[in-house]
PDB file of C-alpha atoms in Angstrom:
ATOM      1  CA  UNK A   1     250.163 -66.557 -41.782  1.00  0.00           C
ATOM      2  CA  UNK A   2     253.729 -67.829 -40.475  1.00  0.00           C
ATOM      3  CA  UNK A   3     254.057 -63.562 -39.329  1.00  0.00           C
ATOM      4  CA  UNK A   4     250.442 -64.392 -37.248  1.00  0.00           C
ATOM      5  CA  UNK A   5     251.495 -68.065 -35.682  1.00  0.00           C
ATOM      6  CA  UNK A   6     255.259 -66.110 -34.643  1.00  0.00           C
ATOM      7  CA  UNK A   7     253.007 -63.682 -33.110  1.00  0.00           C
ATOM      8  CA  UNK A   8     250.871 -65.801 -31.094  1.00  0.00           C
ATOM      9  CA  UNK A   9     253.409 -67.973 -30.183  1.00  0.00           C
ATOM     10  CA  UNK A  10     255.543 -64.874 -28.892  1.00  0.00           C
ATOM     11  CA  UNK A  11     252.487 -64.043 -26.842  1.00  0.00           C
ATOM     12  CA  UNK A  12     252.157 -67.589 -25.672  1.00  0.00           C
ATOM     13  CA  UNK A  13     255.873 -67.199 -24.029  1.00  0.00           C
ATOM     14  CA  UNK A  14     255.440 -63.869 -22.808  1.00  0.00           C
ATOM     15  CA  UNK A  15     252.510 -65.308 -20.921  1.00  0.00           C
ATOM     16  CA  UNK A  16     254.197 -68.245 -19.695  1.00  0.00           C
ATOM     17  CA  UNK A  17     257.141 -66.590 -18.401  1.00  0.00           C
ATOM     18  CA  UNK A  18     254.962 -64.250 -16.149  1.00  0.00           C
ATOM     19  CA  UNK A  19     255.069 -64.910 -12.139  1.00  0.00           C
ATOM     20  CA  UNK A  20     252.006 -66.945 -10.964  1.00  0.00           C
ATOM     21  CA  UNK A  21     250.766 -65.175  -8.010  1.00  0.00           C
ATOM     22  CA  UNK A  22     250.689 -67.525  -5.120  1.00  0.00           C
ATOM     23  CA  UNK A  23     247.295 -68.421  -3.226  1.00  0.00           C
ATOM     24  CA  UNK A  24     247.788 -67.366   0.302  1.00  0.00           C
ATOM     25  CA  UNK A  25     244.746 -69.321   1.731  1.00  0.00           C
ATOM     26  CA  UNK A  26     245.492 -72.309   0.264  1.00  0.00           C
ATOM     27  CA  UNK A  27     248.940 -72.283   0.871  1.00  0.00           C
ATOM     28  CA  UNK A  28     248.331 -71.514   4.281  1.00  0.00           C
ATOM     29  CA  UNK A  29     245.973 -74.501   4.689  1.00  0.00           C
ATOM     30  CA  UNK A  30     248.915 -76.993   3.008  1.00  0.00           C
ATOM     31  CA  UNK A  31     251.828 -75.449   5.303  1.00  0.00           C
ATOM     32  CA  UNK A  32     253.853 -78.509   6.906  1.00  0.00           C
ATOM     33  CA  UNK A  33     253.347 -76.838  10.330  1.00  0.00           C
ATOM     34  CA  UNK A  34     249.346 -77.980  10.558  1.00  0.00           C
ATOM     35  CA  UNK A  35     249.457 -81.142  12.171  1.00  0.00           C
ATOM     36  CA  UNK A  36     247.852 -84.571  10.967  1.00  0.00           C
ATOM     37  CA  UNK A  37     244.973 -84.086  13.606  1.00  0.00           C
ATOM     38  CA  UNK A  38     244.014 -80.892  12.547  1.00  0.00           C
ATOM     39  CA  UNK A  39     244.028 -81.248   8.906  1.00  0.00           C
ATOM     40  CA  UNK A  40     241.353 -84.115   9.569  1.00  0.00           C
ATOM     41  CA  UNK A  41     239.210 -81.711  10.652  1.00  0.00           C
ATOM     42  CA  UNK A  42     239.032 -79.439   7.962  1.00  0.00           C
ATOM     43  CA  UNK A  43     236.176 -81.730   6.617  1.00  0.00           C
ATOM     44  CA  UNK A  44     233.880 -80.048   9.179  1.00  0.00           C
ATOM     45  CA  UNK A  45     235.400 -76.760   9.692  1.00  0.00           C
ATOM     46  CA  UNK A  46     236.292 -76.097   5.832  1.00  0.00           C
ATOM     47  CA  UNK A  47     238.981 -73.234   6.566  1.00  0.00           C
ATOM     48  CA  UNK A  48     239.359 -72.485   2.788  1.00  0.00           C
ATOM     49  CA  UNK A  49     235.248 -71.431   1.856  1.00  0.00           C
ATOM     50  CA  UNK A  50     235.235 -70.010   5.039  1.00  0.00           C
ATOM     51  CA  UNK A  51     238.173 -67.624   5.197  1.00  0.00           C
ATOM     52  CA  UNK A  52     237.330 -66.888   0.908  1.00  0.00           C
ATOM     53  CA  UNK A  53     233.637 -66.135   2.165  1.00  0.00           C
ATOM     54  CA  UNK A  54     234.729 -63.572   4.854  1.00  0.00           C
ATOM     55  CA  UNK A  55     237.079 -62.093   2.108  1.00  0.00           C
ATOM     56  CA  UNK A  56     240.110 -62.604   4.043  1.00  0.00           C
ATOM     57  CA  UNK A  57     243.253 -60.944   1.830  1.00  0.00           C
ATOM     58  CA  UNK A  58     246.759 -60.826   2.726  1.00  0.00           C
ATOM     59  CA  UNK A  59     247.186 -57.173   3.398  1.00  0.00           C
ATOM     60  CA  UNK A  60     244.893 -57.113   6.450  1.00  0.00           C
ATOM     61  CA  UNK A  61     244.889 -56.444  10.167  1.00  0.00           C
ATOM     62  CA  UNK A  62     242.597 -59.445  11.556  1.00  0.00           C
ATOM     63  CA  UNK A  63     241.459 -59.753  15.022  1.00  0.00           C
ATOM     64  CA  UNK A  64     241.066 -63.942  15.823  1.00  0.00           C
ATOM     65  CA  UNK A  65     238.809 -64.299  18.975  1.00  0.00           C
ATOM     66  CA  UNK A  66     239.791 -66.651  21.473  1.00  0.00           C
ATOM     67  CA  UNK A  67     241.906 -68.596  18.880  1.00  0.00           C
ATOM     68  CA  UNK A  68     242.405 -71.497  22.036  1.00  0.00           C
ATOM     69  CA  UNK A  69     244.692 -73.944  20.561  1.00  0.00           C
ATOM     70  CA  UNK A  70     245.810 -72.164  17.270  1.00  0.00           C
ATOM     71  CA  UNK A  71     243.754 -74.354  14.716  1.00  0.00           C
ATOM     72  CA  UNK A  72     242.627 -71.274  12.782  1.00  0.00           C
ATOM     73  CA  UNK A  73     245.959 -69.186  13.626  1.00  0.00           C
ATOM     74  CA  UNK A  74     247.931 -71.811  12.072  1.00  0.00           C
ATOM     75  CA  UNK A  75     246.243 -70.673   8.814  1.00  0.00           C
ATOM     76  CA  UNK A  76     245.843 -66.899   9.729  1.00  0.00           C
ATOM     77  CA  UNK A  77     249.319 -66.765  10.219  1.00  0.00           C
ATOM     78  CA  UNK A  78     250.398 -67.964   6.678  1.00  0.00           C
ATOM     79  CA  UNK A  79     247.645 -65.717   4.967  1.00  0.00           C
ATOM     80  CA  UNK A  80     248.055 -62.273   6.829  1.00  0.00           C
ATOM     81  CA  UNK A  81     251.502 -62.987   8.535  1.00  0.00           C
ATOM     82  CA  UNK A  82     253.869 -61.440   6.193  1.00  0.00           C
ATOM     83  CA  UNK A  83     251.952 -58.366   4.354  1.00  0.00           C
ATOM     84  CA  UNK A  84     249.096 -57.897   7.053  1.00  0.00           C
ATOM     85  CA  UNK A  85     248.809 -58.124  10.823  1.00  0.00           C
ATOM     86  CA  UNK A  86     247.209 -61.353  12.833  1.00  0.00           C
ATOM     87  CA  UNK A  87     246.007 -60.364  16.319  1.00  0.00           C
ATOM     88  CA  UNK A  88     245.328 -63.503  18.827  1.00  0.00           C
ATOM     89  CA  UNK A  89     242.467 -61.785  21.615  1.00  0.00           C
ATOM     90  CA  UNK A  90     242.942 -64.816  23.517  1.00  0.00           C
ATOM     91  CA  UNK A  91     241.591 -65.508  27.099  1.00  0.00           C
ATOM     92  CA  UNK A  92     241.417 -63.128  29.824  1.00  0.00           C
ATOM     93  CA  UNK A  93     242.987 -64.654  33.022  1.00  0.00           C
ATOM     94  CA  UNK A  94     242.125 -63.587  36.170  1.00  0.00           C
ATOM     95  CA  UNK A  95     242.240 -65.475  39.768  1.00  0.00           C
ATOM     96  CA  UNK A  96     238.379 -66.949  38.874  1.00  0.00           C
ATOM     97  CA  UNK A  97     239.655 -68.502  35.606  1.00  0.00           C
ATOM     98  CA  UNK A  98     239.574 -72.181  35.286  1.00  0.00           C
ATOM     99  CA  UNK A  99     242.635 -74.113  34.590  1.00  0.00           C
ATOM    100  CA  UNK A 100     241.807 -75.028  30.718  1.00  0.00           C
ATOM    101  CA  UNK A 101     241.805 -71.462  30.188  1.00  0.00           C
ATOM    102  CA  UNK A 102     244.772 -70.732  31.737  1.00  0.00           C
ATOM    103  CA  UNK A 103     246.556 -74.023  30.092  1.00  0.00           C
ATOM    104  CA  UNK A 104     245.525 -72.990  26.751  1.00  0.00           C
ATOM    105  CA  UNK A 105     246.899 -69.432  27.147  1.00  0.00           C
ATOM    106  CA  UNK A 106     250.117 -70.778  28.627  1.00  0.00           C
ATOM    107  CA  UNK A 107     250.155 -72.954  25.181  1.00  0.00           C
ATOM    108  CA  UNK A 108     249.562 -70.428  22.805  1.00  0.00           C
ATOM    109  CA  UNK A 109     252.133 -67.921  24.639  1.00  0.00           C
ATOM    110  CA  UNK A 110     254.880 -71.323  24.210  1.00  0.00           C
ATOM    111  CA  UNK A 111     254.278 -71.217  20.245  1.00  0.00           C
ATOM    112  CA  UNK A 112     254.849 -67.245  20.404  1.00  0.00           C
ATOM    113  CA  UNK A 113     257.884 -67.647  21.941  1.00  0.00           C
ATOM    114  CA  UNK A 114     259.166 -70.607  19.977  1.00  0.00           C
ATOM    115  CA  UNK A 115     260.221 -68.459  17.013  1.00  0.00           C
ATOM    116  CA  UNK A 116     258.191 -70.239  14.560  1.00  0.00           C
ATOM    117  CA  UNK A 117     254.856 -69.267  12.551  1.00  0.00           C
ATOM    118  CA  UNK A 118     253.339 -67.140  15.898  1.00  0.00           C
ATOM    119  CA  UNK A 119     256.430 -64.914  16.618  1.00  0.00           C
ATOM    120  CA  UNK A 120     254.748 -62.150  14.685  1.00  0.00           C
ATOM    121  CA  UNK A 121     251.288 -62.504  16.060  1.00  0.00           C
ATOM    122  CA  UNK A 122     250.392 -60.028  18.566  1.00  0.00           C
ATOM    123  CA  UNK A 123     248.680 -60.832  21.641  1.00  0.00           C
ATOM    124  CA  UNK A 124     245.742 -59.146  23.442  1.00  0.00           C
ATOM    125  CA  UNK A 125     243.155 -60.544  25.692  1.00  0.00           C
ATOM    126  CA  UNK A 126     238.964 -60.567  25.594  1.00  0.00           C
ATOM    127  CA  UNK A 127     236.532 -61.448  28.240  1.00  0.00           C
ATOM    128  CA  UNK A 128     232.747 -60.010  28.178  1.00  0.00           C
ATOM    129  CA  UNK A 129     232.829 -57.458  30.771  1.00  0.00           C
ATOM    130  CA  UNK A 130     236.449 -57.905  32.116  1.00  0.00           C
ATOM    131  CA  UNK A 131     238.731 -57.594  29.147  1.00  0.00           C
ATOM    132  CA  UNK A 132     237.368 -55.491  26.156  1.00  0.00           C
ATOM    133  CA  UNK A 133     240.510 -54.331  24.741  1.00  0.00           C
ATOM    134  CA  UNK A 134     241.194 -56.388  21.435  1.00  0.00           C
ATOM    135  CA  UNK A 135     242.813 -53.786  19.503  1.00  0.00           C
ATOM    136  CA  UNK A 136     243.171 -50.194  18.643  1.00  0.00           C
ATOM    137  CA  UNK A 137     239.804 -48.724  18.167  1.00  0.00           C
ATOM    138  CA  UNK A 138     238.891 -48.780  14.331  1.00  0.00           C
ATOM    139  CA  UNK A 139     242.299 -50.395  13.347  1.00  0.00           C
ATOM    140  CA  UNK A 140     241.097 -54.169  12.191  1.00  0.00           C
ATOM    141  CA  UNK A 141     239.723 -54.835   8.748  1.00  0.00           C
ATOM    142  CA  UNK A 142     238.472 -58.159  10.169  1.00  0.00           C
ATOM    143  CA  UNK A 143     237.420 -59.869  13.332  1.00  0.00           C
ATOM    144  CA  UNK A 144     236.811 -63.104  13.252  1.00  0.00           C
ATOM    145  CA  UNK A 145     235.019 -65.904  15.804  1.00  0.00           C
ATOM    146  CA  UNK A 146     234.864 -69.466  15.450  1.00  0.00           C
ATOM    147  CA  UNK A 147     232.555 -71.285  17.585  1.00  0.00           C
ATOM    148  CA  UNK A 148     232.669 -68.961  20.830  1.00  0.00           C
ATOM    149  CA  UNK A 149     229.174 -66.923  20.817  1.00  0.00           C
ATOM    150  CA  UNK A 150     227.439 -70.080  22.638  1.00  0.00           C
ATOM    151  CA  UNK A 151     230.591 -69.949  25.592  1.00  0.00           C
ATOM    152  CA  UNK A 152     229.504 -66.131  25.940  1.00  0.00           C
ATOM    153  CA  UNK A 153     225.968 -66.906  26.351  1.00  0.00           C
ATOM    154  CA  UNK A 154     226.095 -69.809  28.775  1.00  0.00           C
ATOM    155  CA  UNK A 155     228.759 -68.259  30.883  1.00  0.00           C
ATOM    156  CA  UNK A 156     227.734 -64.351  30.499  1.00  0.00           C
ATOM    157  CA  UNK A 157     224.242 -64.485  29.275  1.00  0.00           C
ATOM    158  CA  UNK A 158     222.618 -62.268  26.882  1.00  0.00           C
ATOM    159  CA  UNK A 159     224.716 -59.635  28.277  1.00  0.00           C
ATOM    160  CA  UNK A 160     227.949 -60.992  27.563  1.00  0.00           C
ATOM    161  CA  UNK A 161     226.948 -61.497  23.864  1.00  0.00           C
ATOM    162  CA  UNK A 162     226.378 -58.000  23.404  1.00  0.00           C
ATOM    163  CA  UNK A 163     229.221 -56.521  25.102  1.00  0.00           C
ATOM    164  CA  UNK A 164     231.024 -58.998  22.624  1.00  0.00           C
ATOM    165  CA  UNK A 165     229.907 -57.393  19.418  1.00  0.00           C
ATOM    166  CA  UNK A 166     230.262 -54.093  20.533  1.00  0.00           C
ATOM    167  CA  UNK A 167     234.014 -54.772  21.507  1.00  0.00           C
ATOM    168  CA  UNK A 168     234.344 -56.229  18.011  1.00  0.00           C
ATOM    169  CA  UNK A 169     232.392 -52.910  16.512  1.00  0.00           C
ATOM    170  CA  UNK A 170     235.105 -50.783  18.392  1.00  0.00           C
ATOM    171  CA  UNK A 171     237.717 -52.493  17.024  1.00  0.00           C
ATOM    172  CA  UNK A 172     236.765 -52.446  13.344  1.00  0.00           C
ATOM    173  CA  UNK A 173     237.611 -50.088  10.707  1.00  0.00           C
ATOM    174  CA  UNK A 174     234.323 -48.597   8.812  1.00  0.00           C
ATOM    175  CA  UNK A 175     233.397 -51.022   6.057  1.00  0.00           C
ATOM    176  CA  UNK A 176     235.399 -53.895   8.492  1.00  0.00           C
ATOM    177  CA  UNK A 177     233.811 -57.412   8.382  1.00  0.00           C
ATOM    178  CA  UNK A 178     232.910 -59.669  11.118  1.00  0.00           C
ATOM    179  CA  UNK A 179     233.029 -63.367  10.590  1.00  0.00           C
ATOM    180  CA  UNK A 180     231.073 -65.461  13.216  1.00  0.00           C
ATOM    181  CA  UNK A 181     230.682 -69.108  12.902  1.00  0.00           C
ATOM    182  CA  UNK A 182     228.765 -71.124  15.613  1.00  0.00           C
ATOM    183  CA  UNK A 183     226.745 -74.340  16.547  1.00  0.00           C
ATOM    184  CA  UNK A 184     223.598 -73.915  15.132  1.00  0.00           C
ATOM    185  CA  UNK A 185     220.272 -74.712  16.838  1.00  0.00           C
ATOM    186  CA  UNK A 186     217.250 -74.674  15.024  1.00  0.00           C
ATOM    187  CA  UNK A 187     214.639 -71.715  15.204  1.00  0.00           C
ATOM    188  CA  UNK A 188     212.045 -73.769  16.444  1.00  0.00           C
ATOM    189  CA  UNK A 189     213.695 -75.203  19.470  1.00  0.00           C
ATOM    190  CA  UNK A 190     213.153 -73.891  23.033  1.00  0.00           C
ATOM    191  CA  UNK A 191     215.423 -70.826  23.987  1.00  0.00           C
ATOM    192  CA  UNK A 192     216.316 -72.453  27.167  1.00  0.00           C
ATOM    193  CA  UNK A 193     218.188 -75.065  25.354  1.00  0.00           C
ATOM    194  CA  UNK A 194     221.218 -72.488  24.388  1.00  0.00           C
ATOM    195  CA  UNK A 195     221.832 -72.320  28.136  1.00  0.00           C
ATOM    196  CA  UNK A 196     223.487 -75.435  27.998  1.00  0.00           C
ATOM    197  CA  UNK A 197     223.733 -76.933  25.050  1.00  0.00           C
ATOM    198  CA  UNK A 198     226.666 -75.102  23.305  1.00  0.00           C
ATOM    199  CA  UNK A 199     224.214 -74.389  20.068  1.00  0.00           C
ATOM    200  CA  UNK A 200     222.876 -70.877  19.648  1.00  0.00           C
ATOM    201  CA  UNK A 201     219.718 -69.646  17.236  1.00  0.00           C
ATOM    202  CA  UNK A 202     221.058 -67.543  14.439  1.00  0.00           C
ATOM    203  CA  UNK A 203     218.389 -65.212  14.885  1.00  0.00           C
ATOM    204  CA  UNK A 204     220.097 -64.511  18.391  1.00  0.00           C
ATOM    205  CA  UNK A 205     223.426 -64.148  16.964  1.00  0.00           C
ATOM    206  CA  UNK A 206     221.935 -61.679  14.205  1.00  0.00           C
ATOM    207  CA  UNK A 207     219.740 -59.489  16.761  1.00  0.00           C
ATOM    208  CA  UNK A 208     223.000 -59.299  18.865  1.00  0.00           C
ATOM    209  CA  UNK A 209     225.080 -58.184  16.145  1.00  0.00           C
ATOM    210  CA  UNK A 210     222.674 -55.705  14.596  1.00  0.00           C
ATOM    211  CA  UNK A 211     222.110 -54.076  18.352  1.00  0.00           C
ATOM    212  CA  UNK A 212     225.907 -53.221  18.320  1.00  0.00           C
ATOM    213  CA  UNK A 213     225.785 -51.932  14.910  1.00  0.00           C
ATOM    214  CA  UNK A 214     226.465 -54.137  12.280  1.00  0.00           C
ATOM    215  CA  UNK A 215     224.724 -55.222   9.161  1.00  0.00           C
ATOM    216  CA  UNK A 216     224.231 -59.038   8.143  1.00  0.00           C
ATOM    217  CA  UNK A 217     226.026 -58.705   4.759  1.00  0.00           C
ATOM    218  CA  UNK A 218     225.803 -62.680   3.978  1.00  0.00           C
ATOM    219  CA  UNK A 219     225.392 -65.950   5.361  1.00  0.00           C
ATOM    220  CA  UNK A 220     226.700 -69.221   3.883  1.00  0.00           C
ATOM    221  CA  UNK A 221     226.387 -73.177   4.157  1.00  0.00           C
ATOM    222  CA  UNK A 222     229.525 -73.789   4.099  1.00  0.00           C
ATOM    223  CA  UNK A 223     229.554 -75.183   7.629  1.00  0.00           C
ATOM    224  CA  UNK A 224     225.932 -76.401   7.745  1.00  0.00           C
ATOM    225  CA  UNK A 225     225.455 -80.414   8.670  1.00  0.00           C
ATOM    226  CA  UNK A 226     222.221 -81.165   7.913  1.00  0.00           C
ATOM    227  CA  UNK A 227     222.313 -84.662   9.515  1.00  0.00           C
ATOM    228  CA  UNK A 228     222.494 -82.923  13.135  1.00  0.00           C
ATOM    229  CA  UNK A 229     219.502 -81.561  14.696  1.00  0.00           C
ATOM    230  CA  UNK A 230     221.026 -80.672  17.816  1.00  0.00           C
ATOM    231  CA  UNK A 231     219.252 -82.451  20.315  1.00  0.00           C
ATOM    232  CA  UNK A 232     221.832 -85.106  21.960  1.00  0.00           C
ATOM    233  CA  UNK A 233     222.055 -86.126  25.423  1.00  0.00           C
ATOM    234  CA  UNK A 234     224.941 -83.873  26.148  1.00  0.00           C
ATOM    235  CA  UNK A 235     224.703 -81.093  23.811  1.00  0.00           C
ATOM    236  CA  UNK A 236     226.980 -80.443  21.160  1.00  0.00           C
ATOM    237  CA  UNK A 237     229.661 -82.379  23.007  1.00  0.00           C
ATOM    238  CA  UNK A 238     227.798 -85.299  22.318  1.00  0.00           C
ATOM    239  CA  UNK A 239     229.210 -85.134  18.574  1.00  0.00           C
ATOM    240  CA  UNK A 240     232.798 -85.685  17.670  1.00  0.00           C
ATOM    241  CA  UNK A 241     235.649 -84.614  18.172  1.00  0.00           C
ATOM    242  CA  UNK A 242     234.588 -84.433  21.851  1.00  0.00           C
ATOM    243  CA  UNK A 243     232.425 -87.674  22.195  1.00  0.00           C
ATOM    244  CA  UNK A 244     231.241 -86.864  25.449  1.00  0.00           C
ATOM    245  CA  UNK A 245     229.020 -90.088  25.646  1.00  0.00           C
ATOM    246  CA  UNK A 246     232.152 -92.280  25.388  1.00  0.00           C
ATOM    247  CA  UNK A 247     231.674 -95.481  23.717  1.00  0.00           C
ATOM    248  CA  UNK A 248     227.513 -95.191  24.362  1.00  0.00           C
ATOM    249  CA  UNK A 249     226.094 -94.828  20.715  1.00  0.00           C
ATOM    250  CA  UNK A 250     229.091 -93.898  19.341  1.00  0.00           C
ATOM    251  CA  UNK A 251     229.055 -94.884  15.881  1.00  0.00           C
ATOM    252  CA  UNK A 252     225.875 -93.019  15.693  1.00  0.00           C
ATOM    253  CA  UNK A 253     227.254 -90.203  16.748  1.00  0.00           C
ATOM    254  CA  UNK A 254     230.564 -90.140  14.397  1.00  0.00           C
ATOM    255  CA  UNK A 255     228.129 -91.076  11.103  1.00  0.00           C
ATOM    256  CA  UNK A 256     226.764 -87.760  12.258  1.00  0.00           C
ATOM    257  CA  UNK A 257     229.585 -86.115  12.033  1.00  0.00           C
ATOM    258  CA  UNK A 258     230.679 -82.626  14.029  1.00  0.00           C
ATOM    259  CA  UNK A 259     227.602 -80.223  14.395  1.00  0.00           C
ATOM    260  CA  UNK A 260     225.945 -77.987  12.082  1.00  0.00           C
ATOM    261  CA  UNK A 261     227.086 -74.616  11.885  1.00  0.00           C
ATOM    262  CA  UNK A 262     225.754 -71.203  11.101  1.00  0.00           C
ATOM    263  CA  UNK A 263     228.539 -68.773   8.757  1.00  0.00           C
ATOM    264  CA  UNK A 264     227.753 -65.502   8.528  1.00  0.00           C
ATOM    265  CA  UNK A 265     229.344 -62.211   7.665  1.00  0.00           C
ATOM    266  CA  UNK A 266     228.896 -58.978   8.933  1.00  0.00           C
ATOM    267  CA  UNK A 267     229.717 -55.451   8.283  1.00  0.00           C
ATOM    268  CA  UNK A 268     230.511 -52.118  10.022  1.00  0.00           C
ATOM    269  CA  UNK A 269     228.799 -49.470   7.784  1.00  0.00           C
ATOM    270  CA  UNK A 270     230.865 -46.796   6.506  1.00  0.00           C
TER     271      UNK A 270
END
């Protein structure tokens, strides 16, 4: 009996001295460089659950499409920055580009130059029809796009969305993942609403991805908000954080919260 107890104790001691593997996603979300304004939105953007759903691992090459101010970039640098590779396919800027996009890109470039967590991020540019190179063909393990499909549809129509998905397909390895999050319009709504509301139908996104060659692998309600019916005076921007109606009915829209969102995982067939 004593011998058995000693063996058990020795086994437990051995286990206790084994190195505990860090969880890169959890650590990245808790990182000090994330601001209070960013972390307060975790409630609606659910970054930990979303990145796990997409299967993001530390050794992956990940392309983030249109990272904007870097809300997800702040997290992704901590997940793949050391053992993998993060490519930011930011806004393509030319003489026709609006100042908002120009300023966003310049701010992102400044973060890359300051020696912080963005220093190892590789920068490319994307625009449907204008800048289609986001990464070397067949090099990416994952391409992620958060709340962007509606922009391509509103600015470039169905053709722009189709060009986007073809670009993502080309950049991915066989078996690679395309992760899509966007504001979800009810299937019963008039298609014309997609032209200005900021919402898109899930069926539209799936059809565009499948037309490019992708297969829908899974869908999730991680970022769903059943309080949002997508029927708002100024589209999705009526809701927080934009609150485009100002003080008018503000408490109503704050009570709804951020938009109802689809979360879709596509795979490039092997």
